[in-house]
Amino acid sequence: MEVFDIFLLEAILNGLLLGGLLALLSLGLNLVFGVIDVVWICYAELIMCGMYAVYYLHVQYHWPLIAAMVAAIVVVAVLGVILHQCVIRPVLSAEPINQLLVTGGVLFFLQAAATLVFGIEFRNLGVTLPSIRLGEMSFSAARLVAFCVALAGMLGMYLFLTRTYLGTAIRAISQDRAIMPLMGVSPARIFVVASALGGALAGLGACVLVLQYDVHPAIGLSFGPITFLICVMGGLGSMAGGFIAAFVFAQFISVGGFLFQLEWGYVFAFAFFIAVMFWRPQGILGRR
Amino acid sequence: MIGNYPLHLMILVLLWGYIYTSWALMGRLGLVSFGHGAFMGIGAYTVVMLWNHFGWSPWAGALAALAFAAAVAVVIGYPCFRLKIVGHYFALVTLALSEVARLVIVALRDQTGGSLGATPNSALHGGATAAPGALQFSDKRVWFWIVLAFWLAGLCVWRAVDRSMARLALQAISEEEEAAASIGIPVTRAKLRITLISALMTCAGGVLYAQYQLYVNPDTVSGIGISLQMVFGAIAGGMFVMLGPTVGAAFTLLLAEGLRLAFGNRYPALDSTLYGAMLVLFIIYMPKGILGAALDALRARTAKPAAPRSGNGMPSA
């Protein structure tokens, strides 16, 4: 039974690393929801665009990896602004469900456009990071990097929101959308800033994902649902809630996947999500 | 005599039109579900699995599938409505449901064939063209009549709902749930009833799809992809008018087939790219969909000449 335990421990620790990654992915989505009150269903497709950007700049145009990643973050940030200005802004005053649906249309579009432009091949950077051995357990270094980047990203986000003028304005808008214009803050400008930041965080997520996963047009479908379910479970707009939910989800996937099969891990995670929604419809730390 | 290819297209339009109509039955009343892929998957897989593994006739299998779908609809729907999970929270909870359905099918790969899909065992032995007991027909004309009947039945349900008090109640609920409850509308029961109707119709659509195609695959009958396809098909056509979802089905199919005939298979995802771009434009500029906007335009044109006659500055009733 001792061998069993060490592998269970490995699964738990791997789940912890996966949790960091998922927390990073949910960060941008949460920010955008908290500020603009719109769920970007196409968030994972933005991540896919960032992954393609890294891939093409690094592999085809031989940019150094770091430069390609920085460029990808900028590209996705710009995509975020375009998404907001061209797609979200016209429906801001429409029914809330239309805002959800319109980004669903963008999901369709980006996924199909990626198939059209990049083809359905799986592409990878060709960079393999070593795996780290700890006693009898082994972990992928890419996951460890992802975990550290995720923690750094979240810390940076926290400092930005609490220590800068712009961050304070963003928090204020998300607390009361009606009163802030009276205080001299232009919501339209804050929305653009939040979209750019949300996009940049998606780009950061892409940089981390591209180290571990092949990029292909449907990759958004494997990360999209889980990302926004994490945000909803944590309480849409609550970053701390999303953080907790990401680690809970990751444990379900990792340990459930270890004890049964990978898909069962996801099934348990989603079923748990539904149960949590019935227990606290506003999410773990949400407000309604 | 109509060729097999046009007949196939007509069957698909009617079948998807029926499924989109089933979705729109609740979608138009503010219950935007991203979980209907689960009901379609339940219909398709229950029937095929019971037939392949236990030899149940699809007729019995369909009853089992409907019972299963009803149970799932109640287990998910009742707490949702009771706890007032509405709007995009409802959409996301149901989205989790459709992913659960897809993942369970994939995870049970020893029985279901996983993501490779499954084929119902053929009951057409020795040149037979029809096996009614196994719901297998090689003649497409038979399928045309079956699907047409279901489509018409779907429209009848739509009409019946439209004429009933339930529709008014649900419309009131979708506009202001608290106010609706305060005048004595049983909110939970009204929502649950329309959800059950819609889920059962979608489940039946899944059964028809499986038996017509004689092939099921977790990605084409369940999961987020197929759920979004239903939502967007209904929206593109216009989910507030009876024939809107069917127009949406015809539009998407003709777009895909038209581009395929024009360009062959050179641009594999051109149709979905254009479709996605159009969806975004529809939702922004034409939220009533193709048919809804067309009817509005028609009404505006017929109303204009009548306007001067109807009064001398006074608004008419």
Coordinates of C-alpha atoms in Angstrom, one line a residue:
Chain A
M1 CA 0.0 0.0 0.0
E2 CA 3.0 2.3 0.4
V3 CA 3.5 2.7 -3.3
F4 CA -0.1 3.6 -3.7
D5 CA 0.2 6.4 -1.2
I6 CA 3.2 7.9 -2.9
F7 CA 1.4 8.0 -6.2
L8 CA -1.7 9.5 -4.5
L9 CA 0.6 12.2 -3.0
E10 CA 2.0 12.8 -6.4
A11 CA -1.5 13.2 -7.8
I12 CA -2.3 15.7 -5.0
L13 CA 0.8 17.7 -5.7
N14 CA 0.2 17.7 -9.4
G15 CA -3.3 18.9 -8.7
L16 CA -1.8 21.7 -6.7
L17 CA 0.3 22.7 -9.7
L18 CA -2.7 22.4 -12.0
G19 CA -4.6 24.6 -9.6
G20 CA -2.1 27.3 -10.0
L21 CA -2.5 27.1 -13.8
L22 CA -6.3 27.2 -13.6
A23 CA -6.2 30.1 -11.1
L24 CA -4.1 32.0 -13.6
L25 CA -6.5 31.2 -16.4
S26 CA -9.6 32.4 -14.4
L27 CA -7.9 35.6 -13.3
G28 CA -8.5 37.6 -16.5
L29 CA -12.0 36.3 -16.9
N30 CA -12.9 37.3 -13.4
L31 CA -11.4 40.8 -13.8
V32 CA -13.5 41.4 -16.9
F33 CA -16.6 40.1 -15.3
G34 CA -16.1 42.1 -12.1
V35 CA -15.6 45.4 -14.0
I36 CA -17.8 45.1 -17.1
D37 CA -20.3 42.5 -15.9
V38 CA -19.9 40.5 -19.1
V39 CA -18.7 36.8 -19.3
W40 CA -16.3 36.3 -22.1
I41 CA -17.3 32.8 -23.2
C42 CA -14.6 33.1 -25.9
Y43 CA -11.9 33.7 -23.3
A44 CA -10.2 30.3 -24.0
E45 CA -10.2 31.1 -27.7
L46 CA -8.2 34.3 -26.9
I47 CA -5.8 32.1 -25.1
M48 CA -5.6 29.9 -28.2
C49 CA -4.8 33.0 -30.3
G50 CA -2.0 33.8 -27.9
M51 CA -0.6 30.3 -28.1
Y52 CA -0.6 30.5 -31.9
A53 CA 1.2 33.9 -31.7
V54 CA 3.9 32.4 -29.5
Y55 CA 4.2 29.4 -31.8
Y56 CA 4.5 31.3 -35.0
L57 CA 6.9 34.0 -33.7
H58 CA 9.2 31.5 -32.1
V59 CA 9.1 28.6 -34.5
Q60 CA 8.5 30.3 -37.9
Y61 CA 10.1 33.6 -37.4
H62 CA 12.8 32.5 -34.9
W63 CA 12.2 35.1 -32.3
P64 CA 13.7 34.4 -28.9
L65 CA 11.0 32.6 -26.8
I66 CA 10.8 35.4 -24.2
A67 CA 10.3 38.1 -26.9
A68 CA 7.7 35.9 -28.6
M69 CA 5.8 35.6 -25.3
V70 CA 5.9 39.3 -24.6
A71 CA 4.6 40.0 -28.1
A72 CA 1.9 37.4 -27.7
I73 CA 0.7 39.1 -24.5
V74 CA 0.5 42.4 -26.3
V75 CA -1.3 40.7 -29.2
V76 CA -4.0 39.2 -27.0
A77 CA -4.3 42.4 -25.0
V78 CA -5.1 44.2 -28.3
L79 CA -7.5 41.5 -29.2
G80 CA -9.2 42.0 -25.8
V81 CA -9.7 45.7 -26.6
I82 CA -11.0 45.0 -30.1
L83 CA -13.4 42.4 -28.7
H84 CA -14.7 45.0 -26.2
Q85 CA -14.9 47.9 -28.7
C86 CA -16.4 46.1 -31.6
V87 CA -18.5 43.4 -30.0
I88 CA -19.3 44.1 -26.4
R89 CA -19.8 47.8 -26.5
P90 CA -22.8 47.7 -28.9
V91 CA -24.6 45.2 -26.7
L92 CA -23.8 46.8 -23.3
S93 CA -27.3 48.2 -22.9
A94 CA -29.0 45.1 -24.3
E95 CA -30.2 42.1 -22.3
P96 CA -27.4 40.5 -20.2
I97 CA -27.9 37.2 -21.9
N98 CA -27.2 38.8 -25.3
Q99 CA -23.7 39.7 -24.0
L100 CA -23.1 36.1 -23.1
L101 CA -24.4 35.0 -26.5
V102 CA -22.4 37.5 -28.6
T103 CA -19.1 36.3 -27.1
G104 CA -20.3 32.8 -27.9
G105 CA -20.6 33.9 -31.5
V106 CA -17.0 35.1 -31.2
L107 CA -16.0 31.7 -29.8
F108 CA -17.4 30.1 -33.0
F109 CA -15.8 32.6 -35.2
L110 CA -12.3 32.4 -33.7
Q111 CA -12.3 28.6 -33.5
A112 CA -13.4 28.3 -37.2
A113 CA -11.0 31.1 -38.3
A114 CA -8.1 29.3 -36.6
T115 CA -9.0 26.1 -38.5
L116 CA -9.2 28.0 -41.7
V117 CA -5.9 29.9 -41.2
F118 CA -3.8 27.4 -39.2
G119 CA -5.2 24.1 -40.2
I120 CA -6.2 21.3 -37.7
E121 CA -2.7 20.1 -37.1
F122 CA -1.4 19.9 -33.5
R123 CA 1.6 22.2 -33.2
N124 CA 4.1 22.4 -30.4
L125 CA 7.1 24.6 -29.6
G126 CA 9.5 21.7 -29.6
V127 CA 10.7 22.9 -26.2
T128 CA 10.6 20.1 -23.6
L129 CA 11.3 21.1 -20.1
P130 CA 12.8 18.3 -17.9
S131 CA 10.8 16.6 -15.3
I132 CA 11.8 17.0 -11.7
R133 CA 12.2 14.0 -9.5
L134 CA 11.4 14.1 -5.8
G135 CA 12.0 10.8 -4.3
E136 CA 9.8 8.4 -6.2
M137 CA 7.5 11.2 -7.5
S138 CA 8.1 13.2 -10.7
F139 CA 6.7 16.5 -11.7
S140 CA 6.9 18.4 -15.0
A141 CA 9.0 21.5 -14.8
A142 CA 6.6 23.2 -17.2
R143 CA 3.9 22.8 -14.6
L144 CA 6.1 24.2 -11.9
V145 CA 6.9 27.2 -14.1
A146 CA 3.2 27.7 -14.7
F147 CA 2.5 27.5 -11.0
C148 CA 5.1 30.2 -10.2
V149 CA 4.0 32.5 -13.1
A150 CA 0.4 32.1 -11.9
L151 CA 1.3 33.1 -8.3
A152 CA 3.4 36.0 -9.6
G153 CA 0.6 37.1 -11.9
M154 CA -1.9 37.0 -9.1
L155 CA 0.3 38.9 -6.8
G156 CA 1.0 41.5 -9.5
M157 CA -2.8 41.8 -10.1
Y158 CA -3.4 42.2 -6.3
L159 CA -0.8 44.9 -6.0
F160 CA -2.1 46.7 -9.1
L161 CA -5.7 46.7 -7.9
T162 CA -4.8 47.9 -4.4
R163 CA -1.8 50.2 -4.8
T164 CA -2.5 52.2 -8.0
Y165 CA -5.0 54.9 -8.9
L166 CA -6.2 52.9 -12.0
G167 CA -6.6 49.8 -9.9
T168 CA -8.6 51.6 -7.3
A169 CA -10.8 53.0 -10.0
I170 CA -11.4 49.5 -11.4
R171 CA -12.3 48.2 -8.0
A172 CA -14.7 51.2 -7.5
I173 CA -16.4 50.6 -10.8
S174 CA -16.9 46.9 -10.0
Q175 CA -18.5 47.9 -6.7
D176 CA -20.9 50.5 -8.0
R177 CA -21.3 51.1 -11.7
A178 CA -23.8 53.9 -11.3
I179 CA -22.0 56.2 -8.9
M180 CA -18.5 56.3 -10.4
P181 CA -19.3 58.6 -13.4
L182 CA -20.4 61.1 -10.8
M183 CA -17.0 60.9 -9.1
G184 CA -15.3 61.8 -12.3
V185 CA -14.2 58.3 -13.5
S186 CA -15.2 57.5 -17.1
P187 CA -16.5 54.0 -17.1
A188 CA -15.9 53.7 -20.9
R189 CA -12.2 54.2 -20.4
I190 CA -12.0 51.9 -17.4
F191 CA -13.8 49.2 -19.5
V192 CA -11.1 49.5 -22.2
V193 CA -8.4 49.2 -19.6
A194 CA -10.0 46.2 -18.0
S195 CA -10.5 44.5 -21.4
A196 CA -6.8 45.1 -22.2
L197 CA -5.8 43.7 -18.9
G198 CA -8.1 40.7 -19.2
G199 CA -6.6 40.1 -22.7
A200 CA -3.1 40.4 -21.3
L201 CA -3.8 37.9 -18.6
A202 CA -5.2 35.5 -21.3
G203 CA -1.9 36.1 -23.1
L204 CA 0.0 35.2 -20.0
G205 CA -2.1 32.1 -19.7
A206 CA -1.3 31.3 -23.3
C207 CA 2.5 31.6 -22.7
V208 CA 2.2 29.1 -19.8
L209 CA 0.0 26.7 -21.6
V210 CA 2.0 26.6 -24.8
L211 CA 4.9 25.2 -22.7
Q212 CA 2.9 22.1 -21.8
Y213 CA 0.2 21.6 -24.4
D214 CA 0.1 21.4 -28.2
V215 CA -1.9 24.2 -29.8
H216 CA -4.8 23.3 -32.1
P217 CA -8.0 25.1 -33.0
A218 CA -10.2 23.2 -30.6
I219 CA -8.0 23.6 -27.6
G220 CA -10.3 26.4 -26.3
L221 CA -13.0 23.8 -25.8
S222 CA -10.8 21.8 -23.4
F223 CA -9.9 24.8 -21.2
G224 CA -12.9 27.1 -21.7
P225 CA -15.7 25.4 -19.8
I226 CA -13.5 24.6 -16.9
T227 CA -12.2 28.2 -16.7
F228 CA -15.6 29.8 -16.5
L229 CA -17.0 27.2 -14.2
I230 CA -14.2 28.0 -11.8
C231 CA -15.1 31.7 -12.0
V232 CA -18.8 31.0 -11.4
M233 CA -18.0 28.6 -8.5
G234 CA -15.7 31.1 -6.9
G235 CA -18.3 33.8 -7.4
L236 CA -18.1 35.8 -10.6
G237 CA -15.9 38.8 -10.1
S238 CA -14.3 37.5 -6.9
M239 CA -10.7 36.8 -7.5
A240 CA -10.1 35.1 -4.1
G241 CA -13.1 32.9 -4.7
G242 CA -11.8 31.9 -8.1
F243 CA -8.4 31.1 -6.6
I244 CA -10.0 28.7 -4.1
A245 CA -12.3 27.2 -6.7
A246 CA -9.3 26.6 -9.1
F247 CA -7.5 24.5 -6.5
V248 CA -10.6 22.6 -5.5
F249 CA -11.3 21.8 -9.2
A250 CA -7.8 20.8 -9.8
Q251 CA -7.8 18.3 -6.9
F252 CA -11.0 16.8 -8.3
I253 CA -9.4 16.4 -11.7
S254 CA -6.1 15.2 -10.5
V255 CA -7.1 12.8 -7.7
G256 CA -10.3 11.7 -9.5
G257 CA -8.3 11.1 -12.6
F258 CA -5.7 9.2 -10.6
L259 CA -8.2 7.0 -8.8
F260 CA -10.4 6.3 -11.9
Q261 CA -9.7 7.9 -15.3
L262 CA -9.0 11.4 -16.4
E263 CA -12.6 11.9 -17.7
W264 CA -14.1 10.8 -14.4
G265 CA -12.0 13.5 -12.7
Y266 CA -13.7 16.1 -14.9
V267 CA -17.1 14.5 -14.4
F268 CA -16.7 14.7 -10.6
A269 CA -15.4 18.3 -10.9
F270 CA -18.4 19.4 -13.0
A271 CA -20.9 17.5 -10.8
F272 CA -19.4 19.1 -7.8
F273 CA -19.8 22.4 -9.5
I274 CA -23.5 21.8 -10.0
A275 CA -23.9 20.8 -6.4
V276 CA -22.1 23.9 -5.2
M277 CA -24.3 26.1 -7.3
F278 CA -27.3 24.5 -5.6
W279 CA -25.8 25.1 -2.2
R280 CA -24.5 28.7 -2.8
P281 CA -25.9 30.0 -6.1
Q282 CA -23.8 33.1 -5.9
G283 CA -20.5 31.1 -5.6
I284 CA -18.2 30.5 -2.7
L285 CA -17.3 34.2 -2.1
G286 CA -19.7 35.8 -4.5
R287 CA -22.1 38.7 -4.1
R288 CA -25.3 39.0 -6.0
Chain B
M1 CA -39.0 11.5 -57.9
I2 CA -36.6 13.4 -55.7
G3 CA -32.9 12.5 -55.5
N4 CA -31.3 11.1 -52.4
Y5 CA -29.1 14.2 -51.8
P6 CA -31.8 16.8 -51.7
L7 CA -33.9 14.4 -49.6
H8 CA -31.0 14.0 -47.2
L9 CA -30.8 17.8 -46.9
M10 CA -34.5 18.2 -46.3
I11 CA -34.4 15.5 -43.6
L12 CA -31.5 17.3 -41.9
V13 CA -33.2 20.7 -42.1
L14 CA -36.5 19.3 -40.6
L15 CA -34.6 17.3 -37.9
W16 CA -32.4 20.1 -36.8
G17 CA -35.4 22.5 -37.2
Y18 CA -37.3 20.3 -34.8
I19 CA -34.4 20.2 -32.3
Y20 CA -33.8 24.0 -32.5
T21 CA -37.6 24.5 -32.1
S22 CA -37.5 22.4 -28.9
W23 CA -34.7 24.5 -27.6
A24 CA -36.3 27.8 -28.5
L25 CA -39.5 26.7 -26.7
M26 CA -37.8 27.6 -23.4
G27 CA -35.0 29.8 -24.8
R28 CA -37.4 32.5 -26.0
L29 CA -38.9 32.7 -22.5
G30 CA -35.7 33.8 -20.9
L31 CA -34.5 30.2 -20.0
V32 CA -31.3 30.1 -22.1
S33 CA -30.0 26.6 -21.6
F34 CA -26.6 25.5 -22.7
G35 CA -27.4 22.0 -21.6
H36 CA -29.6 20.7 -24.3
G37 CA -26.7 18.7 -25.7
A38 CA -27.0 16.5 -22.7
F39 CA -30.7 15.7 -23.5
M40 CA -29.8 15.0 -27.1
G41 CA -26.9 12.8 -26.0
I42 CA -29.1 10.9 -23.6
G43 CA -31.6 10.2 -26.4
A44 CA -29.0 9.0 -28.9
Y45 CA -26.8 7.0 -26.6
T46 CA -29.5 5.3 -24.4
V47 CA -31.3 3.9 -27.5
V48 CA -28.1 2.7 -29.2
M49 CA -26.6 1.2 -26.0
L50 CA -29.8 -0.6 -25.0
W51 CA -30.1 -2.0 -28.5
N52 CA -26.4 -3.1 -28.9
H53 CA -25.8 -4.5 -25.4
F54 CA -29.3 -5.7 -24.3
G55 CA -31.2 -6.1 -27.5
W56 CA -33.9 -3.6 -26.4
S57 CA -35.9 -2.4 -29.4
P58 CA -35.4 1.3 -29.9
W59 CA -39.1 1.8 -29.2
A60 CA -38.5 0.6 -25.7
G61 CA -35.2 2.3 -25.7
A62 CA -36.8 5.6 -26.6
L63 CA -39.1 5.3 -23.6
A64 CA -36.2 4.6 -21.3
A65 CA -34.3 7.5 -22.8
L66 CA -37.3 9.9 -22.3
A67 CA -37.6 8.7 -18.7
F68 CA -33.9 9.3 -18.2
A69 CA -34.0 12.7 -19.8
A70 CA -37.0 13.7 -17.7
A71 CA -35.2 12.6 -14.5
V72 CA -32.1 14.7 -15.4
A73 CA -34.3 17.7 -16.3
V74 CA -36.0 17.6 -13.0
V75 CA -32.8 16.9 -10.9
I76 CA -31.1 19.9 -12.5
G77 CA -34.1 22.1 -13.2
Y78 CA -35.9 21.9 -9.9
P79 CA -33.0 23.2 -7.7
C80 CA -32.2 25.8 -10.4
F81 CA -35.6 27.3 -10.4
R82 CA -36.2 26.9 -6.7
L83 CA -32.9 28.8 -5.9
K84 CA -33.6 31.4 -8.6
I85 CA -30.6 30.6 -10.7
V86 CA -31.3 32.7 -13.7
G87 CA -29.7 34.4 -16.6
H88 CA -26.1 33.5 -17.3
Y89 CA -25.8 31.6 -14.0
F90 CA -28.5 29.2 -15.4
A91 CA -26.7 29.1 -18.8
L92 CA -23.4 28.1 -17.1
V93 CA -24.9 25.5 -14.8
T94 CA -26.6 23.9 -17.8
L95 CA -23.3 24.1 -19.6
A96 CA -21.7 22.0 -16.9
L97 CA -24.5 19.5 -17.5
S98 CA -23.8 19.1 -21.2
E99 CA -20.1 18.6 -20.5
V100 CA -20.9 16.0 -17.8
A101 CA -23.0 14.1 -20.4
R102 CA -20.2 14.2 -23.0
L103 CA -17.5 13.2 -20.5
V104 CA -19.5 10.3 -19.1
I105 CA -20.0 9.0 -22.6
V106 CA -16.2 9.3 -23.3
A107 CA -15.3 7.8 -19.9
L108 CA -17.5 4.7 -20.4
R109 CA -15.5 3.9 -23.5
D110 CA -15.6 0.2 -22.9
Q111 CA -19.4 0.3 -23.4
T112 CA -19.8 3.4 -25.6
G113 CA -16.8 3.3 -27.8
G114 CA -15.6 6.5 -26.3
S115 CA -14.8 9.4 -28.7
L116 CA -14.7 7.0 -31.7
G117 CA -18.5 6.8 -31.4
A118 CA -20.7 3.8 -31.9
T119 CA -22.8 2.2 -34.6
P120 CA -26.1 0.5 -33.8
N121 CA -26.1 -3.2 -34.9
S122 CA -27.8 -3.5 -38.2
A123 CA -31.2 -5.2 -38.3
L124 CA -31.5 -5.0 -42.1
H125 CA -30.6 -8.6 -43.0
G126 CA -30.7 -10.1 -46.5
G127 CA -31.6 -7.0 -48.5
A128 CA -34.4 -5.9 -46.3
T129 CA -34.9 -2.1 -46.6
A130 CA -37.0 -1.6 -43.4
A131 CA -36.9 -3.0 -39.9
P132 CA -39.6 -1.1 -38.1
G133 CA -39.0 -3.0 -34.8
A134 CA -35.4 -1.8 -34.8
L135 CA -36.4 1.6 -36.2
Q136 CA -34.0 1.2 -39.1
F137 CA -34.9 2.2 -42.6
S138 CA -32.6 2.3 -45.6
D139 CA -35.2 4.3 -47.6
K140 CA -34.7 8.0 -47.0
R141 CA -38.4 8.6 -47.9
V142 CA -39.5 6.8 -44.8
W143 CA -37.3 9.1 -42.7
F144 CA -38.6 12.1 -44.4
W145 CA -42.1 11.4 -43.3
I146 CA -41.1 10.4 -39.8
V147 CA -39.0 13.6 -39.3
L148 CA -41.7 15.7 -41.0
A149 CA -44.2 14.3 -38.5
F150 CA -42.0 15.2 -35.5
W151 CA -41.3 18.7 -36.9
L152 CA -45.1 19.3 -37.3
A153 CA -45.7 18.0 -33.8
G154 CA -43.0 20.3 -32.5
L155 CA -44.8 23.3 -34.1
C156 CA -48.1 22.1 -32.7
V157 CA -46.5 22.1 -29.2
W158 CA -45.2 25.6 -29.8
R159 CA -48.7 26.8 -30.8
A160 CA -50.3 25.1 -27.8
V161 CA -47.8 26.7 -25.5
D162 CA -48.4 30.1 -27.2
R163 CA -52.1 29.9 -26.7
S164 CA -52.0 28.7 -23.1
M165 CA -51.8 30.7 -19.9
A166 CA -48.3 29.1 -19.3
R167 CA -46.8 31.3 -22.0
L168 CA -48.1 34.5 -20.4
A169 CA -47.0 33.3 -17.0
L170 CA -43.5 32.5 -18.3
Q171 CA -43.2 35.8 -20.1
A172 CA -44.1 37.6 -16.9
I173 CA -41.5 35.5 -15.0
S174 CA -38.8 36.2 -17.6
E175 CA -39.5 40.0 -17.2
E176 CA -39.7 40.2 -13.4
E177 CA -39.6 37.0 -11.5
E178 CA -40.5 38.5 -8.1
A179 CA -43.4 40.4 -9.4
A180 CA -44.7 37.3 -11.2
A181 CA -44.5 35.3 -8.0
S182 CA -46.3 38.1 -6.0
I183 CA -49.4 37.9 -8.2
G184 CA -49.6 34.1 -7.6
I185 CA -47.8 32.6 -10.6
P186 CA -46.2 29.3 -9.5
V187 CA -42.8 30.2 -10.8
T188 CA -40.9 27.0 -10.1
R189 CA -43.7 24.8 -11.5
A190 CA -44.2 26.9 -14.6
K191 CA -40.5 26.9 -15.5
L192 CA -40.1 23.2 -14.7
R193 CA -43.0 22.2 -17.0
I194 CA -41.7 24.0 -20.0
T195 CA -38.2 22.7 -19.3
L196 CA -39.5 19.1 -19.2
I197 CA -41.4 19.6 -22.5
S198 CA -38.3 21.1 -24.2
A199 CA -35.9 18.4 -22.8
L200 CA -38.2 15.5 -23.8
M201 CA -38.6 16.9 -27.3
T202 CA -34.8 17.3 -27.6
C203 CA -34.2 13.8 -26.3
A204 CA -36.6 12.4 -29.0
G205 CA -34.6 14.4 -31.5
G206 CA -31.5 12.6 -30.3
V207 CA -33.2 9.3 -30.8
L208 CA -34.2 10.2 -34.4
Y209 CA -30.7 11.5 -35.1
A210 CA -29.0 8.3 -33.9
Q211 CA -31.4 6.0 -35.9
Y212 CA -31.3 8.1 -39.0
Q213 CA -27.5 8.5 -39.1
L214 CA -26.9 5.0 -37.6
Y215 CA -23.9 6.5 -35.9
V216 CA -23.4 8.4 -32.7
N217 CA -20.4 10.3 -31.5
P218 CA -20.1 12.1 -28.1
D219 CA -19.0 15.3 -29.9
T220 CA -21.9 15.4 -32.4
V221 CA -24.7 14.6 -30.0
S222 CA -23.5 16.0 -26.7
G223 CA -21.2 18.5 -25.1
I224 CA -20.8 22.3 -25.3
G225 CA -20.3 22.3 -29.1
I226 CA -23.7 20.8 -29.9
S227 CA -25.4 22.9 -27.2
L228 CA -24.1 26.1 -28.7
Q229 CA -25.1 24.9 -32.1
M230 CA -28.7 24.6 -30.9
V231 CA -28.6 28.0 -29.2
F232 CA -27.2 29.8 -32.2
G233 CA -29.3 28.0 -34.8
A234 CA -32.4 29.1 -33.0
I235 CA -31.1 32.7 -32.6
A236 CA -29.9 33.0 -36.2
G237 CA -33.3 32.1 -37.5
G238 CA -35.2 34.0 -34.9
M239 CA -36.3 32.3 -31.7
F240 CA -39.3 34.4 -31.0
V241 CA -41.3 33.3 -34.0
M242 CA -42.6 29.8 -34.6
L243 CA -40.7 29.0 -37.9
G244 CA -37.6 30.9 -36.8
P245 CA -35.6 27.9 -35.5
T246 CA -36.4 26.0 -38.7
V247 CA -35.2 29.0 -40.8
G248 CA -32.0 28.9 -38.7
A249 CA -31.5 25.2 -39.5
A250 CA -32.1 25.7 -43.2
F251 CA -29.8 28.8 -43.3
T252 CA -26.9 27.1 -41.6
L253 CA -27.2 23.9 -43.7
L254 CA -27.5 25.8 -47.0
L255 CA -24.6 28.0 -46.0
A256 CA -22.4 25.0 -45.3
E257 CA -23.5 23.1 -48.4
G258 CA -23.4 26.1 -50.7
L259 CA -19.8 27.0 -49.8
R260 CA -18.9 23.3 -50.0
L261 CA -20.3 23.1 -53.6
A262 CA -18.6 26.4 -54.5
F263 CA -15.2 25.8 -53.1
G264 CA -15.1 22.0 -52.6
N265 CA -13.1 21.0 -49.5
R266 CA -10.3 23.5 -50.1
Y267 CA -11.4 25.8 -47.2
P268 CA -12.6 23.3 -44.6
A269 CA -13.9 25.8 -42.0
L270 CA -15.0 28.6 -44.2
D271 CA -18.7 28.1 -43.5
S272 CA -18.3 28.1 -39.7
T273 CA -16.0 31.2 -39.9
L274 CA -18.6 33.1 -41.9
Y275 CA -21.4 31.7 -39.7
G276 CA -19.6 32.8 -36.5
A277 CA -19.1 36.3 -37.9
M278 CA -22.7 36.5 -38.9
L279 CA -23.9 35.3 -35.5
V280 CA -22.0 38.2 -33.9
L281 CA -23.6 40.6 -36.3
F282 CA -27.0 39.1 -35.8
I283 CA -26.9 39.3 -32.0
I284 CA -25.7 42.9 -32.1
Y285 CA -27.9 44.3 -35.0
M286 CA -30.6 41.8 -35.5
P287 CA -31.4 40.1 -32.2
K288 CA -34.7 38.8 -33.5
G289 CA -32.9 36.7 -36.1
I290 CA -33.5 36.3 -39.8
L291 CA -37.2 35.5 -39.8
G292 CA -38.0 37.9 -36.9
A293 CA -36.3 40.8 -38.7
A294 CA -37.9 39.9 -42.0
L295 CA -41.4 39.8 -40.5
D296 CA -40.7 43.1 -38.7
A297 CA -39.7 44.7 -42.1
L298 CA -42.8 43.3 -43.7
R299 CA -45.0 44.6 -41.0
A300 CA -43.4 48.1 -41.2
R301 CA -44.0 48.2 -44.9
T302 CA -47.6 47.2 -44.7
A303 CA -48.2 49.5 -41.7
K304 CA -46.8 52.7 -43.3
P305 CA -49.4 53.3 -46.0
A306 CA -52.1 52.6 -43.5
A307 CA -50.8 55.2 -41.0
P308 CA -52.3 58.4 -42.5
R309 CA -55.7 56.7 -42.8
S310 CA -55.9 55.6 -39.2
G311 CA -56.2 59.0 -37.6
N312 CA -55.9 62.7 -37.5
G313 CA -53.1 63.1 -35.1
M314 CA -54.6 60.9 -32.5
P315 CA -52.8 57.6 -31.6
S316 CA -55.1 54.7 -32.5
A317 CA -55.6 52.0 -30.1

